[in-house]
PDB file of C-alpha atoms in Angstrom:
ATOM      1  CA  UNK A 114    -113.473-102.110 134.389  1.00  0.00           C
ATOM      2  CA  UNK A 115    -114.134-105.360 133.431  1.00  0.00           C
ATOM      3  CA  UNK A 116    -113.688-107.124 129.676  1.00  0.00           C
ATOM      4  CA  UNK A 117    -117.087-108.471 128.568  1.00  0.00           C
ATOM      5  CA  UNK A 118    -117.363-110.535 125.062  1.00  0.00           C
ATOM      6  CA  UNK A 119    -120.892-110.457 123.671  1.00  0.00           C
ATOM      7  CA  UNK A 120    -121.642-112.917 120.842  1.00  0.00           C
ATOM      8  CA  UNK A 121    -125.538-112.428 120.542  1.00  0.00           C
ATOM      9  CA  UNK A 122    -128.059-109.564 120.576  1.00  0.00           C
ATOM     10  CA  UNK A 123    -125.894-107.153 122.359  1.00  0.00           C
ATOM     11  CA  UNK A 124    -123.557-106.920 119.425  1.00  0.00           C
ATOM     12  CA  UNK A 125    -123.425-103.593 117.121  1.00  0.00           C
ATOM     13  CA  UNK A 126    -126.483-103.819 114.886  1.00  0.00           C
ATOM     14  CA  UNK A 127    -128.348-106.271 116.949  1.00  0.00           C
ATOM     15  CA  UNK A 128    -131.961-106.098 118.630  1.00  0.00           C
ATOM     16  CA  UNK A 129    -130.466-105.273 121.961  1.00  0.00           C
ATOM     17  CA  UNK A 130    -127.390-103.180 121.443  1.00  0.00           C
ATOM     18  CA  UNK A 131    -129.056-100.183 122.355  1.00  0.00           C
ATOM     19  CA  UNK A 132    -128.568-101.243 126.201  1.00  0.00           C
ATOM     20  CA  UNK A 133    -124.749-101.197 125.520  1.00  0.00           C
ATOM     21  CA  UNK A 134    -124.901 -97.521 124.556  1.00  0.00           C
ATOM     22  CA  UNK A 135    -127.246 -96.672 127.183  1.00  0.00           C
ATOM     23  CA  UNK A 136    -124.982 -94.507 129.716  1.00  0.00           C
ATOM     24  CA  UNK A 137    -128.102 -94.759 132.109  1.00  0.00           C
ATOM     25  CA  UNK A 138    -127.230 -98.275 132.843  1.00  0.00           C
ATOM     26  CA  UNK A 139    -123.312 -97.692 133.044  1.00  0.00           C
ATOM     27  CA  UNK A 140    -120.514 -97.394 130.442  1.00  0.00           C
ATOM     28  CA  UNK A 141    -119.558-100.087 127.778  1.00  0.00           C
ATOM     29  CA  UNK A 142    -116.628 -99.194 125.611  1.00  0.00           C
ATOM     30  CA  UNK A 143    -115.962-100.996 122.396  1.00  0.00           C
ATOM     31  CA  UNK A 144    -112.500-102.632 122.314  1.00  0.00           C
ATOM     32  CA  UNK A 145    -112.471-104.954 119.276  1.00  0.00           C
ATOM     33  CA  UNK A 146    -113.709-108.079 117.717  1.00  0.00           C
ATOM     34  CA  UNK A 147    -112.800-111.444 118.744  1.00  0.00           C
ATOM     35  CA  UNK A 148    -113.433-115.266 118.614  1.00  0.00           C
ATOM     36  CA  UNK A 149    -113.533-117.633 121.364  1.00  0.00           C
ATOM     37  CA  UNK A 150    -110.110-119.437 121.602  1.00  0.00           C
ATOM     38  CA  UNK A 151    -112.005-122.776 122.589  1.00  0.00           C
ATOM     39  CA  UNK A 152    -115.070-124.072 120.370  1.00  0.00           C
ATOM     40  CA  UNK A 153    -118.569-123.653 121.739  1.00  0.00           C
ATOM     41  CA  UNK A 154    -122.016-124.540 120.527  1.00  0.00           C
ATOM     42  CA  UNK A 155    -123.740-121.550 119.771  1.00  0.00           C
ATOM     43  CA  UNK A 156    -127.409-122.321 119.432  1.00  0.00           C
ATOM     44  CA  UNK A 157    -130.659-120.180 118.591  1.00  0.00           C
ATOM     45  CA  UNK A 158    -133.547-121.877 121.063  1.00  0.00           C
ATOM     46  CA  UNK A 159    -136.547-121.148 122.620  1.00  0.00           C
ATOM     47  CA  UNK A 160    -139.752-119.562 121.396  1.00  0.00           C
ATOM     48  CA  UNK A 161    -138.017-115.831 121.462  1.00  0.00           C
ATOM     49  CA  UNK A 162    -135.135-117.287 119.298  1.00  0.00           C
ATOM     50  CA  UNK A 163    -132.363-116.519 121.591  1.00  0.00           C
ATOM     51  CA  UNK A 164    -128.744-117.101 121.150  1.00  0.00           C
ATOM     52  CA  UNK A 165    -127.290-119.310 123.828  1.00  0.00           C
ATOM     53  CA  UNK A 166    -123.537-120.211 123.743  1.00  0.00           C
ATOM     54  CA  UNK A 167    -123.766-123.717 125.543  1.00  0.00           C
ATOM     55  CA  UNK A 168    -120.732-124.240 127.989  1.00  0.00           C
ATOM     56  CA  UNK A 169    -119.532-127.311 126.057  1.00  0.00           C
ATOM     57  CA  UNK A 170    -115.847-126.199 125.538  1.00  0.00           C
ATOM     58  CA  UNK A 171    -114.190-128.136 122.797  1.00  0.00           C
ATOM     59  CA  UNK A 172    -117.791-128.762 120.719  1.00  0.00           C
ATOM     60  CA  UNK A 173    -118.812-126.468 118.172  1.00  0.00           C
ATOM     61  CA  UNK A 174    -117.119-123.371 116.625  1.00  0.00           C
ATOM     62  CA  UNK A 175    -114.810-120.469 117.886  1.00  0.00           C
ATOM     63  CA  UNK A 176    -117.662-118.079 118.179  1.00  0.00           C
ATOM     64  CA  UNK A 177    -117.397-114.769 116.886  1.00  0.00           C
ATOM     65  CA  UNK A 178    -118.470-111.519 118.801  1.00  0.00           C
ATOM     66  CA  UNK A 179    -117.406-108.173 120.319  1.00  0.00           C
ATOM     67  CA  UNK A 180    -114.779-107.330 123.146  1.00  0.00           C
ATOM     68  CA  UNK A 181    -116.235-104.146 125.389  1.00  0.00           C
ATOM     69  CA  UNK A 182    -114.694-102.940 128.603  1.00  0.00           C
ATOM     70  CA  UNK A 183    -117.486-102.153 131.047  1.00  0.00           C
ATOM     71  CA  UNK A 184    -117.806-100.595 134.465  1.00  0.00           C
ATOM     72  CA  UNK A 185    -119.245-102.088 137.471  1.00  0.00           C
ATOM     73  CA  UNK A 186    -122.971-100.648 136.924  1.00  0.00           C
ATOM     74  CA  UNK A 187    -122.947-101.666 133.439  1.00  0.00           C
ATOM     75  CA  UNK A 188    -121.699-105.160 134.619  1.00  0.00           C
ATOM     76  CA  UNK A 189    -124.480-105.525 137.382  1.00  0.00           C
ATOM     77  CA  UNK A 190    -127.137-104.465 134.485  1.00  0.00           C
ATOM     78  CA  UNK A 191    -125.857-107.209 132.319  1.00  0.00           C
ATOM     79  CA  UNK A 192    -126.054-109.739 134.683  1.00  0.00           C
ATOM     80  CA  UNK A 193    -129.757-108.724 135.462  1.00  0.00           C
ATOM     81  CA  UNK A 194    -130.316-108.573 132.054  1.00  0.00           C
ATOM     82  CA  UNK A 195    -129.031-112.091 131.188  1.00  0.00           C
ATOM     83  CA  UNK A 196    -130.674-113.747 133.874  1.00  0.00           C
ATOM     84  CA  UNK A 197    -127.566-114.600 135.507  1.00  0.00           C
ATOM     85  CA  UNK A 198    -126.761-117.144 137.397  1.00  0.00           C
ATOM     86  CA  UNK A 199    -130.083-118.732 136.494  1.00  0.00           C
ATOM     87  CA  UNK A 200    -130.569-118.292 132.529  1.00  0.00           C
ATOM     88  CA  UNK A 201    -126.704-117.559 131.932  1.00  0.00           C
ATOM     89  CA  UNK A 202    -123.521-117.926 134.012  1.00  0.00           C
ATOM     90  CA  UNK A 203    -120.825-115.041 133.643  1.00  0.00           C
ATOM     91  CA  UNK A 204    -117.570-116.851 133.407  1.00  0.00           C
ATOM     92  CA  UNK A 205    -114.054-115.879 132.343  1.00  0.00           C
ATOM     93  CA  UNK A 206    -113.238-117.159 128.891  1.00  0.00           C
ATOM     94  CA  UNK A 207    -109.907-116.567 126.583  1.00  0.00           C
ATOM     95  CA  UNK A 208    -110.832-114.648 123.455  1.00  0.00           C
ATOM     96  CA  UNK A 209    -108.618-114.465 120.289  1.00  0.00           C
ATOM     97  CA  UNK A 210    -108.454-110.571 119.385  1.00  0.00           C
ATOM     98  CA  UNK A 211    -109.216-110.298 115.466  1.00  0.00           C
ATOM     99  CA  UNK A 212    -109.395-106.597 115.317  1.00  0.00           C
ATOM    100  CA  UNK A 213    -108.599-104.419 117.965  1.00  0.00           C
ATOM    101  CA  UNK A 214    -109.870-100.742 118.504  1.00  0.00           C
ATOM    102  CA  UNK A 215    -108.533-100.059 122.082  1.00  0.00           C
ATOM    103  CA  UNK A 216    -105.066 -98.695 121.814  1.00  0.00           C
ATOM    104  CA  UNK A 217    -105.366 -96.825 125.034  1.00  0.00           C
ATOM    105  CA  UNK A 218    -102.865 -97.970 127.278  1.00  0.00           C
ATOM    106  CA  UNK A 219     -99.978-100.383 127.356  1.00  0.00           C
ATOM    107  CA  UNK A 220    -101.781-103.354 129.068  1.00  0.00           C
ATOM    108  CA  UNK A 221    -104.359-103.399 126.159  1.00  0.00           C
ATOM    109  CA  UNK A 222    -101.540-103.168 123.347  1.00  0.00           C
ATOM    110  CA  UNK A 223     -99.725-106.065 125.088  1.00  0.00           C
ATOM    111  CA  UNK A 224    -102.800-108.071 125.361  1.00  0.00           C
ATOM    112  CA  UNK A 225    -103.574-107.165 121.506  1.00  0.00           C
ATOM    113  CA  UNK A 226     -99.995-108.275 120.460  1.00  0.00           C
ATOM    114  CA  UNK A 227    -100.464-111.261 122.262  1.00  0.00           C
ATOM    115  CA  UNK A 228    -103.709-111.792 120.676  1.00  0.00           C
ATOM    116  CA  UNK A 229    -105.673-113.382 123.517  1.00  0.00           C
ATOM    117  CA  UNK A 230    -107.583-111.616 126.388  1.00  0.00           C
ATOM    118  CA  UNK A 231    -109.557-113.047 129.235  1.00  0.00           C
ATOM    119  CA  UNK A 232    -113.301-111.654 128.907  1.00  0.00           C
ATOM    120  CA  UNK A 233    -116.474-112.437 130.986  1.00  0.00           C
ATOM    121  CA  UNK A 234    -118.943-114.346 128.883  1.00  0.00           C
ATOM    122  CA  UNK A 235    -122.600-115.036 129.343  1.00  0.00           C
ATOM    123  CA  UNK A 236    -122.923-118.616 128.602  1.00  0.00           C
ATOM    124  CA  UNK A 237    -125.068-121.333 129.824  1.00  0.00           C
ATOM    125  CA  UNK A 238    -125.037-124.893 131.566  1.00  0.00           C
ATOM    126  CA  UNK A 239    -128.773-124.681 132.474  1.00  0.00           C
ATOM    127  CA  UNK A 240    -130.295-125.820 129.081  1.00  0.00           C
ATOM    128  CA  UNK A 241    -132.671-128.523 128.065  1.00  0.00           C
ATOM    129  CA  UNK A 242    -130.614-131.552 126.682  1.00  0.00           C
ATOM    130  CA  UNK A 243    -132.258-131.504 123.208  1.00  0.00           C
ATOM    131  CA  UNK A 244    -130.507-127.893 122.553  1.00  0.00           C
ATOM    132  CA  UNK A 245    -127.170-129.842 122.209  1.00  0.00           C
ATOM    133  CA  UNK A 246    -128.562-131.244 118.795  1.00  0.00           C
ATOM    134  CA  UNK A 247    -129.861-127.777 117.432  1.00  0.00           C
ATOM    135  CA  UNK A 248    -127.623-126.181 114.412  1.00  0.00           C
ATOM    136  CA  UNK A 249    -124.545-124.808 115.771  1.00  0.00           C
ATOM    137  CA  UNK A 250    -123.301-120.998 114.514  1.00  0.00           C
ATOM    138  CA  UNK A 251    -119.918-119.456 114.441  1.00  0.00           C
ATOM    139  CA  UNK A 252    -121.604-115.869 114.522  1.00  0.00           C
ATOM    140  CA  UNK A 253    -125.080-114.592 115.404  1.00  0.00           C
ATOM    141  CA  UNK A 254    -127.329-112.252 113.463  1.00  0.00           C
ATOM    142  CA  UNK A 255    -130.865-111.967 114.434  1.00  0.00           C
ATOM    143  CA  UNK A 256    -131.869-111.336 110.560  1.00  0.00           C
ATOM    144  CA  UNK A 257    -129.199-114.209 109.443  1.00  0.00           C
ATOM    145  CA  UNK A 258    -130.093-116.743 106.972  1.00  0.00           C
ATOM    146  CA  UNK A 259    -131.340-119.135 109.871  1.00  0.00           C
ATOM    147  CA  UNK A 260    -134.748-117.576 109.662  1.00  0.00           C
ATOM    148  CA  UNK A 261    -135.036-117.212 113.368  1.00  0.00           C
ATOM    149  CA  UNK A 262    -135.666-113.469 114.163  1.00  0.00           C
ATOM    150  CA  UNK A 263    -135.121-112.578 117.622  1.00  0.00           C
ATOM    151  CA  UNK A 264    -138.076-111.444 119.789  1.00  0.00           C
ATOM    152  CA  UNK A 265    -137.738-108.202 121.859  1.00  0.00           C
ATOM    153  CA  UNK A 266    -138.548-108.533 125.246  1.00  0.00           C
ATOM    154  CA  UNK A 267    -141.081-105.690 124.848  1.00  0.00           C
ATOM    155  CA  UNK A 268    -143.153-107.964 122.223  1.00  0.00           C
ATOM    156  CA  UNK A 269    -143.252-111.027 124.437  1.00  0.00           C
TER     157      UNK A 269
END
């Protein structure tokens, strides 16, 4: 099992969360909520209003999201879904646990006590330079006050 941090449309209540609970695509178990230890720019970009975390450590905000434990099948699905490695790149990042749900084993409890876990995150280094000037968000909600509703793939 691998740990993945999602900050955009794959979170609970967001347009693509259905993929996280579709066991035909693999298993994803919600572990808790967290924020990136380093600051990153989270922007909403492109004609489909897609959230992107730009891989520019030290700029932007501590991005909020959800931590999941996923099996190899789900990780492979997420790689394909996220267009990895062209659109997004899957990298390890340190995530500060804000709220922990998975008290399953001693390793998870220890990580939660220390407050920081390593997770795979889909961020990008392959973006148009003008995205750096877009507004930075600390968390993402498709129907947030930014007014940039995500366009589902089936509606494109």
